[in-house]
Each structure stands twice: as structure tokens, then as C-alpha cells.
């Protein structure tokens, strides 16, 4: 189990890093061609936008494990440890239900887009490939929420960071 989580973690982080690097290069090329060569490349903007969409949805699950989502901890920190765990577990369950709902809705959206055969304007890639980021991201978020729910009871309470996955 630990090996699978470590592999998933490494793959997600590698994909996110690669997408970010490609995005930076594409945006640099776009700015260079627009302001230095006075001729803009339209496909770089569209490609970086779609990479950004994928990057955001892939990052949702990682943010749960790293505890990087926005939260207000003042009230939670004032409560006893057992009550903190109960409240966190309840919030994880609510987020799991929401992630599962968004996964199902995203999958339905992808299936309907496959029937329409809509393509992007510049790159001419099927739009379902862009929208596939929604179910993939929320499926990974669901798996990560299960992961942090387990860590809630297994992990040493003195550790505050969620960076260590094993």
C-alpha cells in the first residue's frame, strides 16, 4: 500500500512539474513572438490554458495530502485532539461525497462531449480530452481523501505537515 501511494505521489508530482515547465516555456515563447517578432503564435496560449486546467485538477489531491487547501484552524486547534479528529473525519467524508459526485458528473460530461466530437479552435484536439481533467482530478482527490482519512488515525499527532505519505 505504501509503495502504491508513493508511486501515485511521484507520478502526480512529476506530471504537475512537467506541465508547469511546459506552460512556462509556452508562455515565454508566446511573449517572445508577440513582442520581439511582432507575430503571435495562437496555439501557445491555448495549449498553456489546457495545461493549466489539467494542472489545477491534478493538484487537488496533492493539496489534501500536503494540507495546502485554505482552512481556518483557529477553532479546530482550540478543541481536544479527539474532537479535532472527528471534525476532520466528518469534513473528509463530506469532501469524499462531493469528489465522487463531481467525478460522476465530470465523467458524464466527457461522455457527452465524445458524442459531439467538438474540437478546440487552434490545436484541433478533442475537447473531451480537456474536460477529462475533471473526472481524473476528482478521482485522484477521492483517493487522496481516503489516504488522509487513514493518516488521521495512523500518523503521529506531533507531526503537523502532511508531506510525508508513508
mmCIF file with all atom_site columns, C-alpha atoms in Angstrom:
data_model
loop_
_atom_site.group_PDB
_atom_site.id
_atom_site.type_symbol
_atom_site.label_atom_id
_atom_site.label_alt_id
_atom_site.label_comp_id
_atom_site.label_asym_id
_atom_site.label_entity_id
_atom_site.label_seq_id
_atom_site.pdbx_PDB_ins_code
_atom_site.Cartn_x
_atom_site.Cartn_y
_atom_site.Cartn_z
_atom_site.occupancy
_atom_site.B_iso_or_equiv
_atom_site.pdbx_formal_charge
_atom_site.auth_seq_id
_atom_site.auth_comp_id
_atom_site.auth_asym_id
_atom_site.auth_atom_id
_atom_site.pdbx_PDB_model_num
ATOM 1   C CA . UNK A 1 1   ? 0.000   0.000  0.000   1.00 0.00 ? 1   UNK A CA 1
ATOM 2   C CA . UNK A 1 2   ? 2.810   2.389  0.908   1.00 0.00 ? 2   UNK A CA 1
ATOM 3   C CA . UNK A 1 3   ? 4.566   1.631  -2.381  1.00 0.00 ? 3   UNK A CA 1
ATOM 4   C CA . UNK A 1 4   ? 1.391   2.349  -4.367  1.00 0.00 ? 4   UNK A CA 1
ATOM 5   C CA . UNK A 1 5   ? 0.877   5.658  -2.553  1.00 0.00 ? 5   UNK A CA 1
ATOM 6   C CA . UNK A 1 6   ? 4.495   6.609  -3.101  1.00 0.00 ? 6   UNK A CA 1
ATOM 7   C CA . UNK A 1 7   ? 4.229   5.744  -6.808  1.00 0.00 ? 7   UNK A CA 1
ATOM 8   C CA . UNK A 1 8   ? 0.987   7.731  -7.159  1.00 0.00 ? 8   UNK A CA 1
ATOM 9   C CA . UNK A 1 9   ? 2.589   10.650 -5.332  1.00 0.00 ? 9   UNK A CA 1
ATOM 10  C CA . UNK A 1 10  ? 5.668   10.592 -7.572  1.00 0.00 ? 10  UNK A CA 1
ATOM 11  C CA . UNK A 1 11  ? 3.619   10.325 -10.771 1.00 0.00 ? 11  UNK A CA 1
ATOM 12  C CA . UNK A 1 12  ? 1.292   13.158 -9.779  1.00 0.00 ? 12  UNK A CA 1
ATOM 13  C CA . UNK A 1 13  ? 4.132   15.450 -8.759  1.00 0.00 ? 13  UNK A CA 1
ATOM 14  C CA . UNK A 1 14  ? 6.138   14.633 -11.900 1.00 0.00 ? 14  UNK A CA 1
ATOM 15  C CA . UNK A 1 15  ? 3.135   15.358 -14.135 1.00 0.00 ? 15  UNK A CA 1
ATOM 16  C CA . UNK A 1 16  ? 2.401   18.615 -12.330 1.00 0.00 ? 16  UNK A CA 1
ATOM 17  C CA . UNK A 1 17  ? 6.039   19.706 -12.568 1.00 0.00 ? 17  UNK A CA 1
ATOM 18  C CA . UNK A 1 18  ? 6.253   18.763 -16.243 1.00 0.00 ? 18  UNK A CA 1
ATOM 19  C CA . UNK A 1 19  ? 3.036   20.602 -17.065 1.00 0.00 ? 19  UNK A CA 1
ATOM 20  C CA . UNK A 1 20  ? 4.215   23.687 -15.204 1.00 0.00 ? 20  UNK A CA 1
ATOM 21  C CA . UNK A 1 21  ? 7.572   23.649 -17.033 1.00 0.00 ? 21  UNK A CA 1
ATOM 22  C CA . UNK A 1 22  ? 5.909   23.241 -20.434 1.00 0.00 ? 22  UNK A CA 1
ATOM 23  C CA . UNK A 1 23  ? 3.478   26.038 -19.580 1.00 0.00 ? 23  UNK A CA 1
ATOM 24  C CA . UNK A 1 24  ? 6.312   28.402 -18.664 1.00 0.00 ? 24  UNK A CA 1
ATOM 25  C CA . UNK A 1 25  ? 8.130   27.640 -21.918 1.00 0.00 ? 25  UNK A CA 1
ATOM 26  C CA . UNK A 1 26  ? 4.959   28.097 -23.987 1.00 0.00 ? 26  UNK A CA 1
ATOM 27  C CA . UNK A 1 27  ? 4.129   31.414 -22.339 1.00 0.00 ? 27  UNK A CA 1
ATOM 28  C CA . UNK A 1 28  ? 7.723   32.597 -22.800 1.00 0.00 ? 28  UNK A CA 1
ATOM 29  C CA . UNK A 1 29  ? 7.553   31.667 -26.499 1.00 0.00 ? 29  UNK A CA 1
ATOM 30  C CA . UNK A 1 30  ? 4.211   33.491 -26.780 1.00 0.00 ? 30  UNK A CA 1
ATOM 31  C CA . UNK A 1 31  ? 5.598   36.665 -25.208 1.00 0.00 ? 31  UNK A CA 1
ATOM 32  C CA . UNK A 1 32  ? 8.808   36.470 -27.262 1.00 0.00 ? 32  UNK A CA 1
ATOM 33  C CA . UNK A 1 33  ? 6.995   36.029 -30.566 1.00 0.00 ? 33  UNK A CA 1
ATOM 34  C CA . UNK A 1 34  ? 4.452   38.716 -29.764 1.00 0.00 ? 34  UNK A CA 1
ATOM 35  C CA . UNK A 1 35  ? 6.775   41.469 -28.557 1.00 0.00 ? 35  UNK A CA 1
ATOM 36  C CA . UNK A 1 36  ? 10.092  40.673 -30.254 1.00 0.00 ? 36  UNK A CA 1
ATOM 37  C CA . UNK A 1 37  ? 8.993   39.172 -33.551 1.00 0.00 ? 37  UNK A CA 1
ATOM 38  C CA . UNK A 1 38  ? 5.687   41.092 -33.673 1.00 0.00 ? 38  UNK A CA 1
ATOM 39  C CA . UNK A 1 39  ? 3.889   37.905 -34.690 1.00 0.00 ? 39  UNK A CA 1
ATOM 40  C CA . UNK A 1 40  ? 1.901   35.971 -32.119 1.00 0.00 ? 40  UNK A CA 1
ATOM 41  C CA . UNK A 1 41  ? 1.584   32.192 -32.038 1.00 0.00 ? 41  UNK A CA 1
ATOM 42  C CA . UNK A 1 42  ? -2.045  31.467 -31.154 1.00 0.00 ? 42  UNK A CA 1
ATOM 43  C CA . UNK A 1 43  ? -1.604  27.805 -30.308 1.00 0.00 ? 43  UNK A CA 1
ATOM 44  C CA . UNK A 1 44  ? 0.752   28.503 -27.387 1.00 0.00 ? 44  UNK A CA 1
ATOM 45  C CA . UNK A 1 45  ? -1.956  30.368 -25.480 1.00 0.00 ? 45  UNK A CA 1
ATOM 46  C CA . UNK A 1 46  ? -4.487  27.600 -25.998 1.00 0.00 ? 46  UNK A CA 1
ATOM 47  C CA . UNK A 1 47  ? -2.019  24.850 -25.102 1.00 0.00 ? 47  UNK A CA 1
ATOM 48  C CA . UNK A 1 48  ? -0.917  26.628 -21.927 1.00 0.00 ? 48  UNK A CA 1
ATOM 49  C CA . UNK A 1 49  ? -4.559  27.199 -20.939 1.00 0.00 ? 49  UNK A CA 1
ATOM 50  C CA . UNK A 1 50  ? -5.381  23.495 -21.302 1.00 0.00 ? 50  UNK A CA 1
ATOM 51  C CA . UNK A 1 51  ? -2.217  22.501 -19.453 1.00 0.00 ? 51  UNK A CA 1
ATOM 52  C CA . UNK A 1 52  ? -3.202  24.883 -16.660 1.00 0.00 ? 52  UNK A CA 1
ATOM 53  C CA . UNK A 1 53  ? -6.645  23.261 -16.416 1.00 0.00 ? 53  UNK A CA 1
ATOM 54  C CA . UNK A 1 54  ? -5.065  19.811 -16.107 1.00 0.00 ? 54  UNK A CA 1
ATOM 55  C CA . UNK A 1 55  ? -2.505  21.134 -13.618 1.00 0.00 ? 55  UNK A CA 1
ATOM 56  C CA . UNK A 1 56  ? -5.220  22.549 -11.359 1.00 0.00 ? 56  UNK A CA 1
ATOM 57  C CA . UNK A 1 57  ? -7.310  19.379 -11.270 1.00 0.00 ? 57  UNK A CA 1
ATOM 58  C CA . UNK A 1 58  ? -4.296  17.130 -10.732 1.00 0.00 ? 58  UNK A CA 1
ATOM 59  C CA . UNK A 1 59  ? -3.167  19.347 -7.855  1.00 0.00 ? 59  UNK A CA 1
ATOM 60  C CA . UNK A 1 60  ? -6.379  18.983 -5.832  1.00 0.00 ? 60  UNK A CA 1
ATOM 61  C CA . UNK A 1 61  ? -5.447  15.595 -4.389  1.00 0.00 ? 61  UNK A CA 1
ATOM 62  C CA . UNK A 1 62  ? -1.849  16.562 -3.639  1.00 0.00 ? 62  UNK A CA 1
ATOM 63  C CA . UNK A 1 63  ? -3.093  19.621 -1.780  1.00 0.00 ? 63  UNK A CA 1
ATOM 64  C CA . UNK A 1 64  ? -5.183  17.393 0.520   1.00 0.00 ? 64  UNK A CA 1
ATOM 65  C CA . UNK A 1 65  ? -2.168  15.322 1.494   1.00 0.00 ? 65  UNK A CA 1
ATOM 66  C CA . UNK A 1 66  ? 0.083   18.366 1.912   1.00 0.00 ? 66  UNK A CA 1
ATOM 67  C CA . UNK A 1 67  ? -2.688  20.239 3.783   1.00 0.00 ? 67  UNK A CA 1
ATOM 68  C CA . UNK A 1 68  ? -2.397  23.198 1.408   1.00 0.00 ? 68  UNK A CA 1
ATOM 69  C CA . UNK A 1 69  ? -6.093  23.934 0.889   1.00 0.00 ? 69  UNK A CA 1
ATOM 70  C CA . UNK A 1 70  ? -7.468  27.049 2.523   1.00 0.00 ? 70  UNK A CA 1
ATOM 71  C CA . UNK A 1 71  ? -8.732  26.374 6.026   1.00 0.00 ? 71  UNK A CA 1
ATOM 72  C CA . UNK A 1 72  ? -9.404  28.179 9.271   1.00 0.00 ? 72  UNK A CA 1
ATOM 73  C CA . UNK A 1 73  ? -7.647  26.299 12.034  1.00 0.00 ? 73  UNK A CA 1
ATOM 74  C CA . UNK A 1 74  ? -8.187  28.649 14.962  1.00 0.00 ? 74  UNK A CA 1
ATOM 75  C CA . UNK A 1 75  ? -11.336 26.949 16.230  1.00 0.00 ? 75  UNK A CA 1
ATOM 76  C CA . UNK A 1 76  ? -10.128 23.460 15.375  1.00 0.00 ? 76  UNK A CA 1
ATOM 77  C CA . UNK A 1 77  ? -6.828  23.930 17.223  1.00 0.00 ? 77  UNK A CA 1
ATOM 78  C CA . UNK A 1 78  ? -8.690  25.018 20.360  1.00 0.00 ? 78  UNK A CA 1
ATOM 79  C CA . UNK A 1 79  ? -10.589 21.713 20.542  1.00 0.00 ? 79  UNK A CA 1
ATOM 80  C CA . UNK A 1 80  ? -9.371  18.470 22.159  1.00 0.00 ? 80  UNK A CA 1
ATOM 81  C CA . UNK A 1 81  ? -7.470  16.109 19.853  1.00 0.00 ? 81  UNK A CA 1
ATOM 82  C CA . UNK A 1 82  ? -10.256 13.505 19.653  1.00 0.00 ? 82  UNK A CA 1
ATOM 83  C CA . UNK A 1 83  ? -12.848 16.114 18.716  1.00 0.00 ? 83  UNK A CA 1
ATOM 84  C CA . UNK A 1 84  ? -10.434 17.506 16.110  1.00 0.00 ? 84  UNK A CA 1
ATOM 85  C CA . UNK A 1 85  ? -10.197 14.047 14.552  1.00 0.00 ? 85  UNK A CA 1
ATOM 86  C CA . UNK A 1 86  ? -13.983 13.680 14.499  1.00 0.00 ? 86  UNK A CA 1
ATOM 87  C CA . UNK A 1 87  ? -14.468 17.053 12.820  1.00 0.00 ? 87  UNK A CA 1
ATOM 88  C CA . UNK A 1 88  ? -11.684 16.412 10.319  1.00 0.00 ? 88  UNK A CA 1
ATOM 89  C CA . UNK A 1 89  ? -13.067 12.967 9.503   1.00 0.00 ? 89  UNK A CA 1
ATOM 90  C CA . UNK A 1 90  ? -16.538 14.423 9.012   1.00 0.00 ? 90  UNK A CA 1
ATOM 91  C CA . UNK A 1 91  ? -15.144 17.074 6.661   1.00 0.00 ? 91  UNK A CA 1
ATOM 92  C CA . UNK A 1 92  ? -13.185 14.406 4.757   1.00 0.00 ? 92  UNK A CA 1
ATOM 93  C CA . UNK A 1 93  ? -16.353 12.332 4.343   1.00 0.00 ? 93  UNK A CA 1
ATOM 94  C CA . UNK A 1 94  ? -18.258 15.366 3.029   1.00 0.00 ? 94  UNK A CA 1
ATOM 95  C CA . UNK A 1 95  ? -15.405 16.113 0.635   1.00 0.00 ? 95  UNK A CA 1
ATOM 96  C CA . UNK A 1 96  ? -15.329 12.457 -0.488  1.00 0.00 ? 96  UNK A CA 1
ATOM 97  C CA . UNK A 1 97  ? -19.041 12.602 -1.325  1.00 0.00 ? 97  UNK A CA 1
ATOM 98  C CA . UNK A 1 98  ? -18.512 15.880 -3.193  1.00 0.00 ? 98  UNK A CA 1
ATOM 99  C CA . UNK A 1 99  ? -15.490 14.469 -5.057  1.00 0.00 ? 99  UNK A CA 1
ATOM 100 C CA . UNK A 1 100 ? -17.411 11.354 -6.022  1.00 0.00 ? 100 UNK A CA 1
ATOM 101 C CA . UNK A 1 101 ? -20.344 13.475 -7.232  1.00 0.00 ? 101 UNK A CA 1
ATOM 102 C CA . UNK A 1 102 ? -18.032 15.710 -9.286  1.00 0.00 ? 102 UNK A CA 1
ATOM 103 C CA . UNK A 1 103 ? -16.245 12.645 -10.671 1.00 0.00 ? 103 UNK A CA 1
ATOM 104 C CA . UNK A 1 104 ? -19.558 11.177 -11.871 1.00 0.00 ? 104 UNK A CA 1
ATOM 105 C CA . UNK A 1 105 ? -20.746 14.494 -13.310 1.00 0.00 ? 105 UNK A CA 1
ATOM 106 C CA . UNK A 1 106 ? -17.375 15.040 -14.991 1.00 0.00 ? 106 UNK A CA 1
ATOM 107 C CA . UNK A 1 107 ? -17.460 11.569 -16.494 1.00 0.00 ? 107 UNK A CA 1
ATOM 108 C CA . UNK A 1 108 ? -20.970 12.199 -17.852 1.00 0.00 ? 108 UNK A CA 1
ATOM 109 C CA . UNK A 1 109 ? -19.728 15.464 -19.357 1.00 0.00 ? 109 UNK A CA 1
ATOM 110 C CA . UNK A 1 110 ? -16.792 13.715 -21.027 1.00 0.00 ? 110 UNK A CA 1
ATOM 111 C CA . UNK A 1 111 ? -19.084 11.035 -22.454 1.00 0.00 ? 111 UNK A CA 1
ATOM 112 C CA . UNK A 1 112 ? -21.451 13.636 -23.888 1.00 0.00 ? 112 UNK A CA 1
ATOM 113 C CA . UNK A 1 113 ? -18.553 15.610 -25.371 1.00 0.00 ? 113 UNK A CA 1
ATOM 114 C CA . UNK A 1 114 ? -17.267 12.456 -27.055 1.00 0.00 ? 114 UNK A CA 1
ATOM 115 C CA . UNK A 1 115 ? -20.606 12.155 -28.862 1.00 0.00 ? 115 UNK A CA 1
ATOM 116 C CA . UNK A 1 116 ? -20.443 15.772 -30.120 1.00 0.00 ? 116 UNK A CA 1
ATOM 117 C CA . UNK A 1 117 ? -16.869 15.411 -31.470 1.00 0.00 ? 117 UNK A CA 1
ATOM 118 C CA . UNK A 1 118 ? -16.117 19.054 -30.623 1.00 0.00 ? 118 UNK A CA 1
ATOM 119 C CA . UNK A 1 119 ? -12.509 20.117 -31.204 1.00 0.00 ? 119 UNK A CA 1
ATOM 120 C CA . UNK A 1 120 ? -10.510 23.030 -29.838 1.00 0.00 ? 120 UNK A CA 1
ATOM 121 C CA . UNK A 1 121 ? -10.224 26.028 -32.139 1.00 0.00 ? 121 UNK A CA 1
ATOM 122 C CA . UNK A 1 122 ? -6.467  26.179 -32.675 1.00 0.00 ? 122 UNK A CA 1
ATOM 123 C CA . UNK A 1 123 ? -4.955  22.847 -31.662 1.00 0.00 ? 123 UNK A CA 1
ATOM 124 C CA . UNK A 1 124 ? -7.856  20.777 -33.029 1.00 0.00 ? 124 UNK A CA 1
ATOM 125 C CA . UNK A 1 125 ? -7.697  18.333 -30.126 1.00 0.00 ? 125 UNK A CA 1
ATOM 126 C CA . UNK A 1 126 ? -10.952 16.751 -28.965 1.00 0.00 ? 126 UNK A CA 1
ATOM 127 C CA . UNK A 1 127 ? -12.466 18.842 -26.175 1.00 0.00 ? 127 UNK A CA 1
ATOM 128 C CA . UNK A 1 128 ? -13.304 15.735 -24.175 1.00 0.00 ? 128 UNK A CA 1
ATOM 129 C CA . UNK A 1 129 ? -9.558  15.375 -23.574 1.00 0.00 ? 129 UNK A CA 1
ATOM 130 C CA . UNK A 1 130 ? -9.511  18.769 -21.871 1.00 0.00 ? 130 UNK A CA 1
ATOM 131 C CA . UNK A 1 131 ? -12.630 18.028 -19.835 1.00 0.00 ? 131 UNK A CA 1
ATOM 132 C CA . UNK A 1 132 ? -11.255 14.620 -18.844 1.00 0.00 ? 132 UNK A CA 1
ATOM 133 C CA . UNK A 1 133 ? -9.202  16.566 -16.291 1.00 0.00 ? 133 UNK A CA 1
ATOM 134 C CA . UNK A 1 134 ? -12.357 16.951 -14.190 1.00 0.00 ? 134 UNK A CA 1
ATOM 135 C CA . UNK A 1 135 ? -13.104 13.267 -13.511 1.00 0.00 ? 135 UNK A CA 1
ATOM 136 C CA . UNK A 1 136 ? -9.408  12.348 -13.310 1.00 0.00 ? 136 UNK A CA 1
ATOM 137 C CA . UNK A 1 137 ? -8.707  15.136 -10.831 1.00 0.00 ? 137 UNK A CA 1
ATOM 138 C CA . UNK A 1 138 ? -11.661 14.336 -8.615  1.00 0.00 ? 138 UNK A CA 1
ATOM 139 C CA . UNK A 1 139 ? -10.973 10.611 -8.709  1.00 0.00 ? 139 UNK A CA 1
ATOM 140 C CA . UNK A 1 140 ? -7.446  11.328 -7.503  1.00 0.00 ? 140 UNK A CA 1
ATOM 141 C CA . UNK A 1 141 ? -8.860  13.728 -4.911  1.00 0.00 ? 141 UNK A CA 1
ATOM 142 C CA . UNK A 1 142 ? -11.223 10.989 -3.697  1.00 0.00 ? 142 UNK A CA 1
ATOM 143 C CA . UNK A 1 143 ? -8.310  8.558  -3.359  1.00 0.00 ? 143 UNK A CA 1
ATOM 144 C CA . UNK A 1 144 ? -6.253  11.184 -1.546  1.00 0.00 ? 144 UNK A CA 1
ATOM 145 C CA . UNK A 1 145 ? -9.119  11.897 0.842   1.00 0.00 ? 145 UNK A CA 1
ATOM 146 C CA . UNK A 1 146 ? -9.211  8.208  1.729   1.00 0.00 ? 146 UNK A CA 1
ATOM 147 C CA . UNK A 1 147 ? -5.466  8.458  2.236   1.00 0.00 ? 147 UNK A CA 1
ATOM 148 C CA . UNK A 1 148 ? -5.650  11.470 4.585   1.00 0.00 ? 148 UNK A CA 1
ATOM 149 C CA . UNK A 1 149 ? -8.544  9.843  6.454   1.00 0.00 ? 149 UNK A CA 1
ATOM 150 C CA . UNK A 1 150 ? -6.331  6.850  7.189   1.00 0.00 ? 150 UNK A CA 1
ATOM 151 C CA . UNK A 1 151 ? -3.418  9.123  8.108   1.00 0.00 ? 151 UNK A CA 1
ATOM 152 C CA . UNK A 1 152 ? -5.688  10.859 10.596  1.00 0.00 ? 152 UNK A CA 1
ATOM 153 C CA . UNK A 1 153 ? -5.615  7.738  12.762  1.00 0.00 ? 153 UNK A CA 1
ATOM 154 C CA . UNK A 1 154 ? -2.244  6.229  11.848  1.00 0.00 ? 154 UNK A CA 1
ATOM 155 C CA . UNK A 1 155 ? 0.023   9.268  11.820  1.00 0.00 ? 155 UNK A CA 1
ATOM 156 C CA . UNK A 1 156 ? 1.869   10.562 14.852  1.00 0.00 ? 156 UNK A CA 1
ATOM 157 C CA . UNK A 1 157 ? -0.149  13.523 16.214  1.00 0.00 ? 157 UNK A CA 1
ATOM 158 C CA . UNK A 1 158 ? 3.027   15.545 16.814  1.00 0.00 ? 158 UNK A CA 1
ATOM 159 C CA . UNK A 1 159 ? 3.559   15.798 13.030  1.00 0.00 ? 159 UNK A CA 1
ATOM 160 C CA . UNK A 1 160 ? 1.641   18.760 11.609  1.00 0.00 ? 160 UNK A CA 1
ATOM 161 C CA . UNK A 1 161 ? 2.734   18.567 7.974   1.00 0.00 ? 161 UNK A CA 1
ATOM 162 C CA . UNK A 1 162 ? 1.054   16.188 5.592   1.00 0.00 ? 162 UNK A CA 1
ATOM 163 C CA . UNK A 1 163 ? 4.072   15.980 3.274   1.00 0.00 ? 163 UNK A CA 1
ATOM 164 C CA . UNK A 1 164 ? 5.220   12.545 4.442   1.00 0.00 ? 164 UNK A CA 1
ATOM 165 C CA . UNK A 1 165 ? 2.935   9.998  2.844   1.00 0.00 ? 165 UNK A CA 1
ATOM 166 C CA . UNK A 1 166 ? 4.468   6.889  4.351   1.00 0.00 ? 166 UNK A CA 1
#
